[in-house]
Short mmCIF file of C-alpha atoms and ligand atoms in Angstrom, two decimals:
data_model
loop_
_atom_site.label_atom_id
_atom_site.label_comp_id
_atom_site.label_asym_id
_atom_site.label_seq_id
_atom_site.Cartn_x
_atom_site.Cartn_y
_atom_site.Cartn_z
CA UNK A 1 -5.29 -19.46 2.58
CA UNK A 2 -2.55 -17.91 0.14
CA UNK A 3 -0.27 -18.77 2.39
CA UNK A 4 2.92 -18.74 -0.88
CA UNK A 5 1.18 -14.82 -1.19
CA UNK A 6 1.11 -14.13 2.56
CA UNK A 7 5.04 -15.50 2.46
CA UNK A 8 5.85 -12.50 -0.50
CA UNK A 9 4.23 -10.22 0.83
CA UNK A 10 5.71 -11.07 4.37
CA UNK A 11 9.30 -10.62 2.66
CA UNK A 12 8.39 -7.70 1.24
CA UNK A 13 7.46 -5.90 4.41
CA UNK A 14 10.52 -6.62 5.82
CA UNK A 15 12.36 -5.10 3.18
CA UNK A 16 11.14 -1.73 4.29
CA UNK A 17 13.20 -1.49 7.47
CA UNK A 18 16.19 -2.91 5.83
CA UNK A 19 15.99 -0.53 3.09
CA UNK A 20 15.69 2.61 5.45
CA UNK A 21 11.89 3.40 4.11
CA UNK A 22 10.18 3.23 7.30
CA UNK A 23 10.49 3.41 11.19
CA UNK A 24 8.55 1.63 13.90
CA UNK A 25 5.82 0.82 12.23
CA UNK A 26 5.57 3.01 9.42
CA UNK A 27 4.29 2.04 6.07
CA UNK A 28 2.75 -1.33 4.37
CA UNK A 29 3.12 -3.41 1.54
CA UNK A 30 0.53 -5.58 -0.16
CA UNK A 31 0.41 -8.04 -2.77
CA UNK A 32 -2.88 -9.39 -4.93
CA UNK A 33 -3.94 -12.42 -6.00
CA UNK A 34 -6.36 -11.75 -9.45
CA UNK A 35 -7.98 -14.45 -9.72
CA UNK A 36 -9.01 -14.90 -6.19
CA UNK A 37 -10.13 -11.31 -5.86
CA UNK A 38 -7.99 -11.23 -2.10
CA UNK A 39 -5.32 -9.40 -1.15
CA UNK A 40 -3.10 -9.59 1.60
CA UNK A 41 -1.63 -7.18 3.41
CA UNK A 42 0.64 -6.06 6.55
CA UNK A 43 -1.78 -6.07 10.21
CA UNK A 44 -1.65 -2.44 11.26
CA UNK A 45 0.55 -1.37 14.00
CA UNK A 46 2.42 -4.41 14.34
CA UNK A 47 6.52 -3.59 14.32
CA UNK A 48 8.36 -5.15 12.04
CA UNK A 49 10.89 -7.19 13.90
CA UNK A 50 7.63 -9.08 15.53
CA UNK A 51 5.85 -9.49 12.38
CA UNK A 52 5.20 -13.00 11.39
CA UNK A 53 4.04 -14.31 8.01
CA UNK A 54 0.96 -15.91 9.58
CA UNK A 55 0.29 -12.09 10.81
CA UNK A 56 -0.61 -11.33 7.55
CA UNK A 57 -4.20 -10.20 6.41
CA UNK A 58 -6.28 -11.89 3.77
CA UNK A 59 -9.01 -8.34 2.72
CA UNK A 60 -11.12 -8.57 -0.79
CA UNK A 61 -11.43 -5.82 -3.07
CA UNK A 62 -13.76 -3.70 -0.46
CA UNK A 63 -11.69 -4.19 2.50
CA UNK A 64 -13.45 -6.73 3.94
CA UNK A 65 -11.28 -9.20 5.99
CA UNK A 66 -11.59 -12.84 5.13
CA UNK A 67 -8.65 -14.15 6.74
CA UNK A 68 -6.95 -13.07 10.08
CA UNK A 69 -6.62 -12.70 13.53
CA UNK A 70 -5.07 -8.91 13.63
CA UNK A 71 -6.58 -5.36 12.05
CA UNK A 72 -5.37 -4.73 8.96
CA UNK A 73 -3.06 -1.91 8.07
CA UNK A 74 -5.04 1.23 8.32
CA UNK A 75 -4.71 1.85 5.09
CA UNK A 76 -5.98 -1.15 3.42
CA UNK A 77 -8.56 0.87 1.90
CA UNK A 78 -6.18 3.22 -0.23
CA UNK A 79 -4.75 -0.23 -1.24
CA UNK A 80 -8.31 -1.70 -2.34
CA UNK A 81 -8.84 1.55 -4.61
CA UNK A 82 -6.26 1.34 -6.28
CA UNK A 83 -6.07 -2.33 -6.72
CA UNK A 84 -9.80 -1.57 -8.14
CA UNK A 85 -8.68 0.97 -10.66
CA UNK A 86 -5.38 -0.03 -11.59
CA UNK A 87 -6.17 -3.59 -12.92
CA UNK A 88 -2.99 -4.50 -14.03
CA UNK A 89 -1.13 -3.66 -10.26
CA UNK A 90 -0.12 -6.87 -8.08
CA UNK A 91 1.57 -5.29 -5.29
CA UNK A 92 1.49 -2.27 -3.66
CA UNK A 93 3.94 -0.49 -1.26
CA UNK A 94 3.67 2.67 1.27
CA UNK A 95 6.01 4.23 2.98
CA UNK A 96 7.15 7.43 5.12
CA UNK A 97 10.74 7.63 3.47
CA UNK A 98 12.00 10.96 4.65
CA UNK A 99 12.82 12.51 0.82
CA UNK A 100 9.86 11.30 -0.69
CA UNK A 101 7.51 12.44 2.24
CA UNK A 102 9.57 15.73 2.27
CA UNK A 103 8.26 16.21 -1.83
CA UNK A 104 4.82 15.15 -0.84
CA UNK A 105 4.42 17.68 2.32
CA UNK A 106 6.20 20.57 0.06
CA UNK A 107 3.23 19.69 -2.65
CA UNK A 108 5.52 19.49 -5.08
CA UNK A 109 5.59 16.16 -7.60
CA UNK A 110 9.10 14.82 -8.72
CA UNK A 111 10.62 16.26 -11.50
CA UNK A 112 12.60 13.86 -14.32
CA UNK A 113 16.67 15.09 -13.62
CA UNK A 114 19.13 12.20 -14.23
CA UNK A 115 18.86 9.04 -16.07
CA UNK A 116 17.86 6.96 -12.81
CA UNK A 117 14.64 8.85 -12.40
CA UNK A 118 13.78 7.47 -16.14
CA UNK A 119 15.09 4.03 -16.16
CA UNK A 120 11.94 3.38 -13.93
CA UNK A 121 9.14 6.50 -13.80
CA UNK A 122 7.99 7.34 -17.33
CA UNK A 123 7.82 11.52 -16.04
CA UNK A 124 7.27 13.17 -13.62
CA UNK A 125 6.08 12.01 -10.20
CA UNK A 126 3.04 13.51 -9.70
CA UNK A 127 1.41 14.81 -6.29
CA UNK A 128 -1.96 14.56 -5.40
CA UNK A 129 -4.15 17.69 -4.58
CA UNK A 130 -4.75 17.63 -0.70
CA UNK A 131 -8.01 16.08 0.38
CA UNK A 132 -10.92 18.33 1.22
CA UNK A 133 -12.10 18.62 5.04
CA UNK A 134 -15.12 16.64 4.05
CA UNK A 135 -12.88 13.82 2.42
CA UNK A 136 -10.47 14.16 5.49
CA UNK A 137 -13.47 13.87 8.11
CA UNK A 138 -15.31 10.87 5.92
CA UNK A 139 -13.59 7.88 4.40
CA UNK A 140 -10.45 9.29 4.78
CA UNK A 141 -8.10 6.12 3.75
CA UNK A 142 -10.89 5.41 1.07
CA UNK A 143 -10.75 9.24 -0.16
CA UNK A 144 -6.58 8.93 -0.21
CA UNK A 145 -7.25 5.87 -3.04
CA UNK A 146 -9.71 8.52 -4.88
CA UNK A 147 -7.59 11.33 -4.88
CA UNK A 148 -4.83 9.00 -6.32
CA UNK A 149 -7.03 8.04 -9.15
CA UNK A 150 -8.54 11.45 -9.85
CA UNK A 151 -4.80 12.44 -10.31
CA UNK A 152 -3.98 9.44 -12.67
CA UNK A 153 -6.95 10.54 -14.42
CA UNK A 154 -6.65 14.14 -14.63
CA UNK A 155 -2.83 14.27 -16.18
CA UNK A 156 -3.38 11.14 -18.16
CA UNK A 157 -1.55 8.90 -16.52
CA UNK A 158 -0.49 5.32 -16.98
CA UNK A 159 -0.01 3.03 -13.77
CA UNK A 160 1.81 1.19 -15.68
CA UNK A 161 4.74 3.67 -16.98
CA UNK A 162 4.30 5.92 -13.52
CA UNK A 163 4.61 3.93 -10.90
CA UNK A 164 4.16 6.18 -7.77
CA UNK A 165 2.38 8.85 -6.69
CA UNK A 166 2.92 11.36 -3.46
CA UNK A 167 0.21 11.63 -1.67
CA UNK A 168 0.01 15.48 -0.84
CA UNK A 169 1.15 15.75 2.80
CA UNK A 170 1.00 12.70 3.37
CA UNK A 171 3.69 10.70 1.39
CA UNK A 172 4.73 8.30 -1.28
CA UNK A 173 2.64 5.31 -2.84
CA UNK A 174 4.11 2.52 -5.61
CA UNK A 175 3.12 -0.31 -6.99
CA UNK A 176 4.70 -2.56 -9.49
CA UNK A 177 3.14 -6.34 -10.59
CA UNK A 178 4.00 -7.88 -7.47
CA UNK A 179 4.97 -6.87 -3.42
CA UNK A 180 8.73 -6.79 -4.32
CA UNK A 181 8.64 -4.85 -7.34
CA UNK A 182 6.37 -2.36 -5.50
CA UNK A 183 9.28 -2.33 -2.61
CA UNK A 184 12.17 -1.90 -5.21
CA UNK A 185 9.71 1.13 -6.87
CA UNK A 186 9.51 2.99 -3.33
CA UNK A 187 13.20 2.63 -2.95
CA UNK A 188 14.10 4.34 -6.13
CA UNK A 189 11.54 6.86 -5.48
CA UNK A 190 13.64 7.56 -2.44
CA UNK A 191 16.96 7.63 -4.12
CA UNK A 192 15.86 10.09 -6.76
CA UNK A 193 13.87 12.14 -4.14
CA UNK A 194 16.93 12.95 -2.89
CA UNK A 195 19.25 13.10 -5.75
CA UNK A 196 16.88 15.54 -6.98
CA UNK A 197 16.94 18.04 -3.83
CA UNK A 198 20.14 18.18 -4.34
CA UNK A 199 20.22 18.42 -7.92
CA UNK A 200 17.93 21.70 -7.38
CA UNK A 201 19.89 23.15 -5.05
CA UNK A 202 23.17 23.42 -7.20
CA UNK A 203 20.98 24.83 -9.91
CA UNK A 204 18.03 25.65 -9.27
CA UNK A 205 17.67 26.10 -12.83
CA UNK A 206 17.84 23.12 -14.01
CA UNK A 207 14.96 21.59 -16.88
CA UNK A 208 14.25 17.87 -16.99
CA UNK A 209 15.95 15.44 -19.41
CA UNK A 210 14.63 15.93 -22.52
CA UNK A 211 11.70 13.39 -24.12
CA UNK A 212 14.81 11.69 -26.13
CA UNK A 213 16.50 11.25 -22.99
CA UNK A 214 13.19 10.06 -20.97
CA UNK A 215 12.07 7.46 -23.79
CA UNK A 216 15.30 6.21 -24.49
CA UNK A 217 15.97 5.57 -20.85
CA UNK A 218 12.73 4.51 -20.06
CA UNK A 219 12.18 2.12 -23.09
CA UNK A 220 15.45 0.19 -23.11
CA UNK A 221 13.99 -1.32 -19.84
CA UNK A 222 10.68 -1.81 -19.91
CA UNK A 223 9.61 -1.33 -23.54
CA UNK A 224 9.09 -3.95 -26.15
CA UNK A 225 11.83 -4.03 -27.57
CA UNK A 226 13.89 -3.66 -24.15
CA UNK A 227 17.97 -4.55 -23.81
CA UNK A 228 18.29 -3.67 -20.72
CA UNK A 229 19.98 -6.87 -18.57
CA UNK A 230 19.36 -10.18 -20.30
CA UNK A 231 15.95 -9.18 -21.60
CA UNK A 232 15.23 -10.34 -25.55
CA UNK A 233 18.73 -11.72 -26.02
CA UNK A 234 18.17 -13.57 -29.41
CA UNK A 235 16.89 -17.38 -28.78
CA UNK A 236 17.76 -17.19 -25.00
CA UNK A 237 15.18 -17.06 -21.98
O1 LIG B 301 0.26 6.62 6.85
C1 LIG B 301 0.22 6.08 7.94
C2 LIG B 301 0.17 6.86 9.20
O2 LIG B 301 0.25 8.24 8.86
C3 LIG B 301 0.29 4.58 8.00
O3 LIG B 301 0.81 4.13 6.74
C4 LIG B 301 1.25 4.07 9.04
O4 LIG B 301 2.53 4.56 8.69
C5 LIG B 301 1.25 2.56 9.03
O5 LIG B 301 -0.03 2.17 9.46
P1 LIG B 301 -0.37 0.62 9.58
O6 LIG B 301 -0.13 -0.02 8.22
O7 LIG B 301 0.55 0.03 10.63
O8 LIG B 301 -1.83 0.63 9.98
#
């Protein structure tokens, strides 16, 4: 079942490692398919260099698994939230990259410096409140999803131009509208994580681009009008 899914979302795990998001067995990606109401997704604990495509976990939208020999990551519930909520998401990605994590256990969200934060996150990268005792001691992977959403919600958020989120402690969550684009997400979330420390720390006084900067940036790539790359070149695919 899904096995052409299984195979992207197979490939997309292994770009973790090579992209020097994750150790051992850190992280997950998973990828959707719509109109099948499944998703598949990475088995937990399994290290990447012994991961096989057949490895890979067929869950529906509660978590349930319909397809597969091994546990499924651990947190295949955040995954099912926000696949729930965010309609429009095909793929999602996790990871423990070291900059991103380091934003997410300072509390702090991911300010818009430099032209590369914009060309992909419309603003600033928000962090999540931390989870209450009672969310941490109940559904805790379920609660991480809700926490997410109630963030999205709360600063009036769009998945669609923000996508990412640091999970407070914790660390980073992307998504994009399949498993690679969710991948490429968490790696520019990584790059910027860190171009921004620095950025801060040879002036710490420094404001975000301004909303000319931000839209312009943002829009040539993924607005309607975009000319970014070979997009809407006049009478060519
Ligand atoms: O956040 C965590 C652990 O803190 C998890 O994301 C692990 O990093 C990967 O778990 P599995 O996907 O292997 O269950």
């Amino acid at each position: 079942m899904l096995e052409d899914l299984k195979r992207q979302v197979y490939e997309a795990n292994m770009q973790l490692p090579r992209l020097g998001l994750v150790n051992f067995t850190w992280g997950n990606v998973s990828g959707i398919d719509r109109g099948k109401g499944l998703f598949v997704i990475k088995p937990s604990g399994v290290p990447y260099e012994k991961l096989k495509p057949s490895d890979l976990v067929v869950v529906d939208l509660n978590g349930k698994v319909i397809e597969g020999d091994l546990r499924p990551s651990s947190d295949t519930p955040t995954h099912a939230v926000l696949y729930r909520h965010f309609l429009k998401v095909g793929g999602i990605t996790h990871t423990h990259s070291p900059w991103a994590v380091s934003y997410a256990a300072a509390g702090r969200g991911i300010p818009v410096l430099n032209t590369t934060h914009a060309d992909t996150f419309y603003g600033e990268v928000p962090v999540t409140r931390n989870l209450t005792a009672n969310e941490i001691q109940g559904d805790y992977e379920k609660n991480t999803g809700k926490v997410i959403i109630d963030t999205f919600k709360k600063q009036h958020l769009s998945p669609a131009a923000m996508k990412a989120v640091l999970v407070n402690q914790h660390g980073p969550f992307t998504w994009g509208k399949n498993a690679s684009e969710s991948v490429y997400n968490a790696k520019v979330l990584e790059v910027i994580a860190e171009m921004n420390y620095h950025t801060l720390l040879l002036n710490p006084a420094i404001k975000p681009v301004s909303p000319q900067l931000l839209n312009k940036h943002y829009l040539r790539k993924h607005g309607k009008n975009a000319y970014y790359g070979q997009k809407n070149r006049l009478g060519k695919k």
